[in-house]
CSV table of C-alpha atoms in Angstrom, one decimal:
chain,number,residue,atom,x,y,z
X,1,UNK,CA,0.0,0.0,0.0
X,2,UNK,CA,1.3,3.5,-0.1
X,3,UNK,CA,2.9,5.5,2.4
X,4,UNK,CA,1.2,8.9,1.6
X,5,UNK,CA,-2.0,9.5,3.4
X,6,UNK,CA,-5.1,11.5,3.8
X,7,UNK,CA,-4.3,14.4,6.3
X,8,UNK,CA,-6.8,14.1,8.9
X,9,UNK,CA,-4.7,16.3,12.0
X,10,UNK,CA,-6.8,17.7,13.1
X,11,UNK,CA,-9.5,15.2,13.9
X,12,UNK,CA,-9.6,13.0,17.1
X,13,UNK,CA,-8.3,9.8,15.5
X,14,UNK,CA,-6.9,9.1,12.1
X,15,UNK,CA,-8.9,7.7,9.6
X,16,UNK,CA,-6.2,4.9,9.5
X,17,UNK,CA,-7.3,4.1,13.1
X,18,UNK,CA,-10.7,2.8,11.8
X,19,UNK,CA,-10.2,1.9,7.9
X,20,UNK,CA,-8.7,-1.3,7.4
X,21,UNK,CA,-9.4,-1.6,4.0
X,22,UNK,CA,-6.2,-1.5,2.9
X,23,UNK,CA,-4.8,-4.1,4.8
X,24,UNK,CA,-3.6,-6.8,2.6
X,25,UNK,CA,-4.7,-10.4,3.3
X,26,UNK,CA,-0.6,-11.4,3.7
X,27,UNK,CA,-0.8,-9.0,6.8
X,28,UNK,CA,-4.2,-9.0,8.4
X,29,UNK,CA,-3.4,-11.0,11.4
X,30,UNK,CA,0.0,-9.3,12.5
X,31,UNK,CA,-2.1,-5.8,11.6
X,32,UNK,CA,-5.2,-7.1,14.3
X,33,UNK,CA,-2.4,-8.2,17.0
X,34,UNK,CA,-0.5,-5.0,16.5
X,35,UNK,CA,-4.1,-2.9,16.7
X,36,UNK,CA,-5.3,-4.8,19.7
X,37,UNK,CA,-1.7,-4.4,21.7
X,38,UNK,CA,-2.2,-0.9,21.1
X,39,UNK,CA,-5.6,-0.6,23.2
X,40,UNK,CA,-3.8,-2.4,25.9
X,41,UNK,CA,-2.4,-0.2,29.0
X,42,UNK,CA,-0.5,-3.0,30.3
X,43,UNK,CA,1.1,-4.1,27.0
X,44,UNK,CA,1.6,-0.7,25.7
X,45,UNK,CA,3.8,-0.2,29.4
X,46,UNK,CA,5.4,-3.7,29.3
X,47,UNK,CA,6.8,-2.5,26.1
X,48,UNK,CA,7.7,1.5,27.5
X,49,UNK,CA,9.4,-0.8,31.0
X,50,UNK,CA,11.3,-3.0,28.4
X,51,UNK,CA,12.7,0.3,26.5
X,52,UNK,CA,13.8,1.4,29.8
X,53,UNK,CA,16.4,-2.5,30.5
X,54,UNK,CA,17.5,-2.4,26.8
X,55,UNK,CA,18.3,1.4,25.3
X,56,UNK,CA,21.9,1.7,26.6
X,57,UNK,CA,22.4,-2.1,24.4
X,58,UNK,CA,20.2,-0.2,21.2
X,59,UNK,CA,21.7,3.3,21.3
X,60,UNK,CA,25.4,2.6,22.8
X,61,UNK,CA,27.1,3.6,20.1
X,62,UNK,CA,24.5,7.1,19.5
X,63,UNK,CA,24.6,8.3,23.3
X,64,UNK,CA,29.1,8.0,23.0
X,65,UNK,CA,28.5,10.8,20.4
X,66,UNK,CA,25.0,12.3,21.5
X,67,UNK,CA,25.0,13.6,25.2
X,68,UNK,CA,21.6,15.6,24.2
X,69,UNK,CA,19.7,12.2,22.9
X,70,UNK,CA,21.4,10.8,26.1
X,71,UNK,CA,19.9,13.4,28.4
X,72,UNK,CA,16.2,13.1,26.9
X,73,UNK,CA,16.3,9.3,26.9
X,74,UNK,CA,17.3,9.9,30.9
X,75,UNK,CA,14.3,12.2,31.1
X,76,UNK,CA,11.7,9.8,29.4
X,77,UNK,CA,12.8,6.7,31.6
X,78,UNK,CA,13.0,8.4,34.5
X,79,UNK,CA,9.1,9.8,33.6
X,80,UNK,CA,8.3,5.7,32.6
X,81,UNK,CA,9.8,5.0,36.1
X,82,UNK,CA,7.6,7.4,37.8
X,83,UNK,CA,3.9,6.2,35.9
X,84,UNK,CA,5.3,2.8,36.6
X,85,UNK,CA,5.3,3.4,40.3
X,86,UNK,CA,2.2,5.3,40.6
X,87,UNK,CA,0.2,3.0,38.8
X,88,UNK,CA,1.3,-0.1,40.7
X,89,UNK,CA,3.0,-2.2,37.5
X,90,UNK,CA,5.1,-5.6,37.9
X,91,UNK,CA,6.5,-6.1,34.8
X,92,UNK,CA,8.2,-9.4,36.9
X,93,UNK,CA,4.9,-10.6,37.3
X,94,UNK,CA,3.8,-9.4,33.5
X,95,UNK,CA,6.5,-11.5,32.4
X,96,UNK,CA,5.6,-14.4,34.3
X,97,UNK,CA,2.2,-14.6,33.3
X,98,UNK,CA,3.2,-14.0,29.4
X,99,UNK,CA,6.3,-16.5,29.3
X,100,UNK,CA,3.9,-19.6,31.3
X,101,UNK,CA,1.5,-19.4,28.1
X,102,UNK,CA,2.3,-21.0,24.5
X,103,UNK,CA,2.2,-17.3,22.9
X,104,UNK,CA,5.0,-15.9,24.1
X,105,UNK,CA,6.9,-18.7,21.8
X,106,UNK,CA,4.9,-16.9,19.0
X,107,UNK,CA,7.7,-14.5,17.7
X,108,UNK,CA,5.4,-11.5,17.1
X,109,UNK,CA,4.1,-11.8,20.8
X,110,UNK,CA,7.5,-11.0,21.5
X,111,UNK,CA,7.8,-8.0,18.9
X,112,UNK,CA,4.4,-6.5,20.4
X,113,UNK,CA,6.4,-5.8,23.6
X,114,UNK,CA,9.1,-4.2,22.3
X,115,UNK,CA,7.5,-1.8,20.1
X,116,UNK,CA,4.2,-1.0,21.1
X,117,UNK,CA,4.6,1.6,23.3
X,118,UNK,CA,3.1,4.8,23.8
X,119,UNK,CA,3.5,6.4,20.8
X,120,UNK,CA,2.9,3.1,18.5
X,121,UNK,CA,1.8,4.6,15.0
X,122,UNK,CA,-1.0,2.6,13.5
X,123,UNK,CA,0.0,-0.5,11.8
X,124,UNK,CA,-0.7,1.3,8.0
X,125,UNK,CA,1.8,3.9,9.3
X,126,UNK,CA,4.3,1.5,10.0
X,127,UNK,CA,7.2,1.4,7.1
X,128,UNK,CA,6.7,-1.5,4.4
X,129,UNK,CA,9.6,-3.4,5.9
X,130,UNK,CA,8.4,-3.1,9.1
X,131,UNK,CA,5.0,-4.4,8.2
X,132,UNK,CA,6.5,-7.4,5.9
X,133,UNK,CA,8.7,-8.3,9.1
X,134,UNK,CA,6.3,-8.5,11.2
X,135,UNK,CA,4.0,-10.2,9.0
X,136,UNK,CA,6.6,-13.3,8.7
X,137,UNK,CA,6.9,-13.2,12.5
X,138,UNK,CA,3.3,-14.6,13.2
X,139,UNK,CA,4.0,-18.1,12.3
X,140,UNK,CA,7.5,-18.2,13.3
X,141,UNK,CA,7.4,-20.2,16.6
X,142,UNK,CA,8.7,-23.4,17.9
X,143,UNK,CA,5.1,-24.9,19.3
X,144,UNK,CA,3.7,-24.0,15.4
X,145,UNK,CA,5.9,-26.6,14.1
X,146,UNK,CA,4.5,-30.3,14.4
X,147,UNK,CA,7.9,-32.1,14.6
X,148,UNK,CA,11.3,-30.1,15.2
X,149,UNK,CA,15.0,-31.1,16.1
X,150,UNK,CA,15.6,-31.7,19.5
X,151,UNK,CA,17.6,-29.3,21.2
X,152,UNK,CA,20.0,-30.2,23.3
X,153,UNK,CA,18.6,-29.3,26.3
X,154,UNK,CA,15.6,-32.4,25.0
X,155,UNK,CA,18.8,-34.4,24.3
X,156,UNK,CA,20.0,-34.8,27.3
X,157,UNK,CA,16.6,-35.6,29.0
X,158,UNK,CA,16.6,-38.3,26.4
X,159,UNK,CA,19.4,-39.5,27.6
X,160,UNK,CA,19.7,-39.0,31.0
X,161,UNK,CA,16.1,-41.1,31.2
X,162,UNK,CA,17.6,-44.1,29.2
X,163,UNK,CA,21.9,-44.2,30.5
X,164,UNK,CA,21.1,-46.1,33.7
X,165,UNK,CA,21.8,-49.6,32.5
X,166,UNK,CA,24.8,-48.7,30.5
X,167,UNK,CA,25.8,-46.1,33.2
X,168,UNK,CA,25.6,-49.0,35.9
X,169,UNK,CA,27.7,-51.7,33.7
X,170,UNK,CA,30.2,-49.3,33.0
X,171,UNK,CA,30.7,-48.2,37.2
X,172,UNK,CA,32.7,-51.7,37.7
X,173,UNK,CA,35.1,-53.7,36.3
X,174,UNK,CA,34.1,-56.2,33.5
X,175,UNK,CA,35.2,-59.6,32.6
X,176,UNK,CA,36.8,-60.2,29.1
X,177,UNK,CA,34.0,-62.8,28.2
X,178,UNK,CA,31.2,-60.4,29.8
X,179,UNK,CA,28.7,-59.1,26.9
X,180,UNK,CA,26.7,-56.9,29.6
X,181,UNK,CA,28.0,-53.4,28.2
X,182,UNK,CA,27.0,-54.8,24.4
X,183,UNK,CA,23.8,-55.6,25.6
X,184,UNK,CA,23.2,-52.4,27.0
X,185,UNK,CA,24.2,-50.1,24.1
X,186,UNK,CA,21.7,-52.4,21.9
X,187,UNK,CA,18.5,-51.9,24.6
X,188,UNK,CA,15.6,-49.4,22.8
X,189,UNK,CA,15.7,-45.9,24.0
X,190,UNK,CA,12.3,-45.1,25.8
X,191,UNK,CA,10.5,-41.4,24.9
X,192,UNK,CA,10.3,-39.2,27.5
X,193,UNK,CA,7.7,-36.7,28.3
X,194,UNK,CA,9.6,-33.0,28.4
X,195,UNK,CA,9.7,-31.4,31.8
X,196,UNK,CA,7.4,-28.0,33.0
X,197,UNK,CA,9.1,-25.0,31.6
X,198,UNK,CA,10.7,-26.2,28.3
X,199,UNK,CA,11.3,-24.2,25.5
X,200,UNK,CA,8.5,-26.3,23.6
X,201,UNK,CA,5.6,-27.7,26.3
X,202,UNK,CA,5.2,-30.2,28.7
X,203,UNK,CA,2.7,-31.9,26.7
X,204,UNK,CA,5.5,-32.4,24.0
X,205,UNK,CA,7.8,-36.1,23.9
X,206,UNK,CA,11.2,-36.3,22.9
X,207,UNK,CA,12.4,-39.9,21.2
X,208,UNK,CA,15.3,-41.5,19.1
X,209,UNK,CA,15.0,-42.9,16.0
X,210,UNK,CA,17.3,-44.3,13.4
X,211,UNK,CA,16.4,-44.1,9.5
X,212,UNK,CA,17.4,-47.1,7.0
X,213,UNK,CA,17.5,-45.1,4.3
X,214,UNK,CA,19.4,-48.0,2.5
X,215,UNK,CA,16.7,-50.1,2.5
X,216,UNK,CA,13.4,-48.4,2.4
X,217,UNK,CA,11.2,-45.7,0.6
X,218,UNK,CA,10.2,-42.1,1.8
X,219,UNK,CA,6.9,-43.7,2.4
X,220,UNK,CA,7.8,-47.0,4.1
X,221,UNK,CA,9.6,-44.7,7.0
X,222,UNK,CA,6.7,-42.8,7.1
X,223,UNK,CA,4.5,-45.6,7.5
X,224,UNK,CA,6.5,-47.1,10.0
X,225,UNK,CA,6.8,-43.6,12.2
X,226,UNK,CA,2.6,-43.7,12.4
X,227,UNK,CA,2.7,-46.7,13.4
X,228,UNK,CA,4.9,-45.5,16.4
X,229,UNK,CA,3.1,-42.1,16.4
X,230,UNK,CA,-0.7,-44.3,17.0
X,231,UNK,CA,1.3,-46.2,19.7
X,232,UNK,CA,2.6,-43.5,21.3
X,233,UNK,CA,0.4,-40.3,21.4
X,234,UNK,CA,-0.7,-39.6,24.7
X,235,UNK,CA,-4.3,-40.1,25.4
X,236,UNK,CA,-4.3,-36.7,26.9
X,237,UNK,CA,-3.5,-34.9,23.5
X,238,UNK,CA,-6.1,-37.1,21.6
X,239,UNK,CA,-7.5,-33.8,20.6
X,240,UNK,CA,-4.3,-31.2,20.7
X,241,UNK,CA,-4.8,-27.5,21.5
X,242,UNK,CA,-4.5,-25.4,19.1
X,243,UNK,CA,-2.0,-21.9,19.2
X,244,UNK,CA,-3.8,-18.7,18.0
X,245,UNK,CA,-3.2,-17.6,16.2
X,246,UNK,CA,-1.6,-19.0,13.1
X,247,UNK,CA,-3.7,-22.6,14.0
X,248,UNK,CA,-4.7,-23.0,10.3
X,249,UNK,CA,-6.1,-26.8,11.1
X,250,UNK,CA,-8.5,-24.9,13.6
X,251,UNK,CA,-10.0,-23.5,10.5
X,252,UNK,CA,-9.2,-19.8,11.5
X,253,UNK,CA,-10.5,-17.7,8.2
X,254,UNK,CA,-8.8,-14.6,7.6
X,255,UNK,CA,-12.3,-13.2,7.2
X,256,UNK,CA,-12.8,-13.5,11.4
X,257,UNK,CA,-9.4,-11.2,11.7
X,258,UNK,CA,-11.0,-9.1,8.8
X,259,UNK,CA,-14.3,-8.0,11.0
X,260,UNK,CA,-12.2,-8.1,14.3
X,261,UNK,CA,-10.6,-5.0,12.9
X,262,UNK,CA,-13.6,-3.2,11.5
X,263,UNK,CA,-15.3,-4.3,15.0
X,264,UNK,CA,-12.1,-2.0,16.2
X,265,UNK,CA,-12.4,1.0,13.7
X,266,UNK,CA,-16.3,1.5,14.9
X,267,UNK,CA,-15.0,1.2,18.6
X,268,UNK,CA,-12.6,4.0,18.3
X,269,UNK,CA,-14.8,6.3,16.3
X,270,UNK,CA,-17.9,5.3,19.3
X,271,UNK,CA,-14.9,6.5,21.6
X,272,UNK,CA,-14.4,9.8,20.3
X,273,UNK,CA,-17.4,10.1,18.6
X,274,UNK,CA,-21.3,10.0,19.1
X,275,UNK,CA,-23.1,8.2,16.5
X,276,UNK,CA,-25.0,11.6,15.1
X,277,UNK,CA,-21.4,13.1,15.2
X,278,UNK,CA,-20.1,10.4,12.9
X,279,UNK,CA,-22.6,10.8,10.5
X,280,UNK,CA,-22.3,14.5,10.3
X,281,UNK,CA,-18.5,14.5,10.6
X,282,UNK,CA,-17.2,11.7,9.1
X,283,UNK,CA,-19.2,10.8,6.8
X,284,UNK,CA,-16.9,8.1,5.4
X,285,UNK,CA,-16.7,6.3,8.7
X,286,UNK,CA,-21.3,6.5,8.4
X,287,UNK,CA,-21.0,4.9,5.2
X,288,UNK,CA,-19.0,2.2,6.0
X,289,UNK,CA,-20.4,1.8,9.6
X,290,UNK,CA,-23.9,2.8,9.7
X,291,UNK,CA,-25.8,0.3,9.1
X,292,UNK,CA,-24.3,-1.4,11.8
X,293,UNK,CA,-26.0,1.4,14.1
X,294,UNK,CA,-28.7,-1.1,16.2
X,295,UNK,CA,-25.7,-3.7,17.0
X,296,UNK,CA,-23.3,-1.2,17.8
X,297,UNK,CA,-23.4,-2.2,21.7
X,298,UNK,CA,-23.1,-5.9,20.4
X,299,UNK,CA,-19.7,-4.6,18.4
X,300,UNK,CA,-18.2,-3.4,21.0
X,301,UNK,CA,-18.4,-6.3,23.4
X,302,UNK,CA,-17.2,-8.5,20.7
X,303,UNK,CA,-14.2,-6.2,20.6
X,304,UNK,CA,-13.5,-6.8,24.2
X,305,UNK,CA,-13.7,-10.6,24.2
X,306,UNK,CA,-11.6,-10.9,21.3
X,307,UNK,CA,-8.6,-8.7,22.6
X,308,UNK,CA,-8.8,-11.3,25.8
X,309,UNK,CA,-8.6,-14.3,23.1
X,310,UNK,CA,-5.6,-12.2,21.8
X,311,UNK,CA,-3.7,-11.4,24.5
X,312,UNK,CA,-5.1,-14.1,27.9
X,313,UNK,CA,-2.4,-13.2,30.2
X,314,UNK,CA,-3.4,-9.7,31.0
X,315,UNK,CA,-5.1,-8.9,34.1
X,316,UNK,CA,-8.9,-10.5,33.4
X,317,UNK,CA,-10.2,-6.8,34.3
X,318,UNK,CA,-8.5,-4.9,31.5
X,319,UNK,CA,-10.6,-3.7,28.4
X,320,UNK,CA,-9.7,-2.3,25.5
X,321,UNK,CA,-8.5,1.6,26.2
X,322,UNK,CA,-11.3,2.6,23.7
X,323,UNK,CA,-14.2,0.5,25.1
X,324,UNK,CA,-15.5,3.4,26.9
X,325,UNK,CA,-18.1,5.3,24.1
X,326,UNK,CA,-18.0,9.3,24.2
X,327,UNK,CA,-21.7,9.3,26.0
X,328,UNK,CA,-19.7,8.0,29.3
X,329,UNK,CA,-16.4,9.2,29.5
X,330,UNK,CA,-17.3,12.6,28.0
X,331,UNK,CA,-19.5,13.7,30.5
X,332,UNK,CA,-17.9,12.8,33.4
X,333,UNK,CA,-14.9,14.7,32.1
X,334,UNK,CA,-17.1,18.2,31.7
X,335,UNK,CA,-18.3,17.6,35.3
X,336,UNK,CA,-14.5,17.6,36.3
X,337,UNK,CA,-13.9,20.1,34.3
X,338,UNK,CA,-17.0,22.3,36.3
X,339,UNK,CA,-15.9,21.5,39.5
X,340,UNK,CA,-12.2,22.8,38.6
X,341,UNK,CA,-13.3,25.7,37.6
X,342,UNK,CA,-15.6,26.5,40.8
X,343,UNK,CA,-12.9,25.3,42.6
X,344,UNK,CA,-10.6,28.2,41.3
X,345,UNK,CA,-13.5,30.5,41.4
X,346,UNK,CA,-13.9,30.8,37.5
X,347,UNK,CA,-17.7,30.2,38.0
């Protein structure tokens, strides 16, 4: 798409905060995660906290030869510090709560944190490499991945789980004509489940196998590993989970990321907006959302439950920063607003 835009300054939001139109089908997922982080407080301050651990790494080199940049960097973590404290935020316990679900392995989870902060541009605004790198990002993940190379770390719980015997024979001294040790290095391996807290899951299993590819076809080895796969596959993961939210056998249609966003676009301009003001002053927003006007409510809620499908490990209280329509928060901001000024005797 292109980078030049319709200037709309001056209004509350930008147009590209409630078209989505434009969004390509290659990037509509990474463009609803990336819209959806930016309506969450905690996300958008995870990602301001994380800023605040990792600029002297990013701008070593620039603060050596910029003491200004240096000094406002100070200025702006040391503001971040202060919110951070006022507002009560453990980005320990943040982390925790992110890193114990299958997302965080979900590379763009990852991404979100680091650069949706408090000035995140909308996702149209975002440069064309930016986008296309982001894009790849949602399906890059160890858990998307049926069947991956063991680390090393799986190795050695492999091994450690099936040494015993060999470990034991080899503790003493053997007689010549003892085959014990032979016997041992020719016993099957057993799978092992994978521990709590690996990189993959603890519903994942980690095996041995050796491949005759002397003596047999592509399809006889594969016939052979379902054999062991219908043996072995725990009862437990009869049906597997699936990972959102690149979980294409879940039958995830781009079309449900498609109206997530437009369900986003009418909640921002309901934000800012009362629904006679969007058809007087943006007319292009009443066109595309009016006739939506007697399930607008419905919309919004629909909103709110998919950004907690989104993102589950934020507190189970948070809503979308634009959930709140212009009819409640605008109100109680005049009254404020009258009480200040009797207050200072302006009334």
């Amino acid at each position: 798409m292109s980078d030049n835009f319709e200037t709309d300054e001056f209004l509350p939001i930008s147009k590209l905060d409630w078209s989505f139109d434009a969004v390509p089908d290659t990037e509509l997922v990474a463009c609803c995660l990336w819209e959806y982080a930016r309506e969450s407080p905690t996300i958008i301050m995870a990602s301001q906290v994380e800023w605040t651990h990792t600029r002297d790494i990013w701008f070593r080199e620039a603060y050596k030869n910029d003491s200004k940049l240096k000094a406002e960097h100070d200025e702006e973590a040391a503001r971040i510090e202060r919110r951070v404290k006022a507002v009560g935020f453990d980005y320990g316990v943040f982390a925790d709560k992110f890193w114990a679900t299958d997302l965080a392995l979900i590379k763009i989870y990852q991404s979100l944190q680091s650069y949706v902060g408090g000035g995140g541009r909308p996702w149209q605004r975002l440069p064309t490499e930016a986008r296309a790198s982001l894009a790849g990002e949602v399906s890059k993940a160890i858990c998307l991945n049926p069947l991956a190379d063991a680390t090393v770390g799986e190795l050695e719980e492999l091994w450690n789980a099936n040494r015993a015997a060999l470990d034991e024979v080899r503790s003493g001294p053997v007689p010549g004509y003892d085959d014990s040790e032979e016997a041992a290095l020719w016993a099957e391996t057993t799978p092992v489940y994978l521990k709590e807290g690996t990189v993959i899951s603890s519903g994942s299993m980690a095996a041995a196998f050796a491949i005759d590819f002397t003596r047999f076809t592509d399809k006889e080895i594969s016939d052979s590993f379902l054999g062991w796969l219908k043996a072995h596959r725990p009862k437990a993961w009869a049906r597997p989970k699936r990972v959102f939210p690149d979980a294409k056998q879940k039958g995830r249609k781009q079309i449900e990321f498609r109206v997530a966003l437009e369900r986003l676009g009418l909640t921002r301009l309901l934000h800012w907006y009362s629904p006679e003001e969007i058809r007087h002053e943006v007319p292009p927003a009443w066109t595309k959302y009016g006739k939506k006007k007697n399930d607008f409510r419905r919309e919004v809620r629909e909103v709110t439950k998919f950004f907690h499908r989104l993102f589950p490990f934020l507190p189970p209280g948070e809503r979308p920063s634009s959930e709140t329509r212009k009819g409640v928060w605008f109100p109680e901001m005049m009254a404020i607003c009258d009480k200040v000024e009797r207050d200072m005797g302006l009334r």
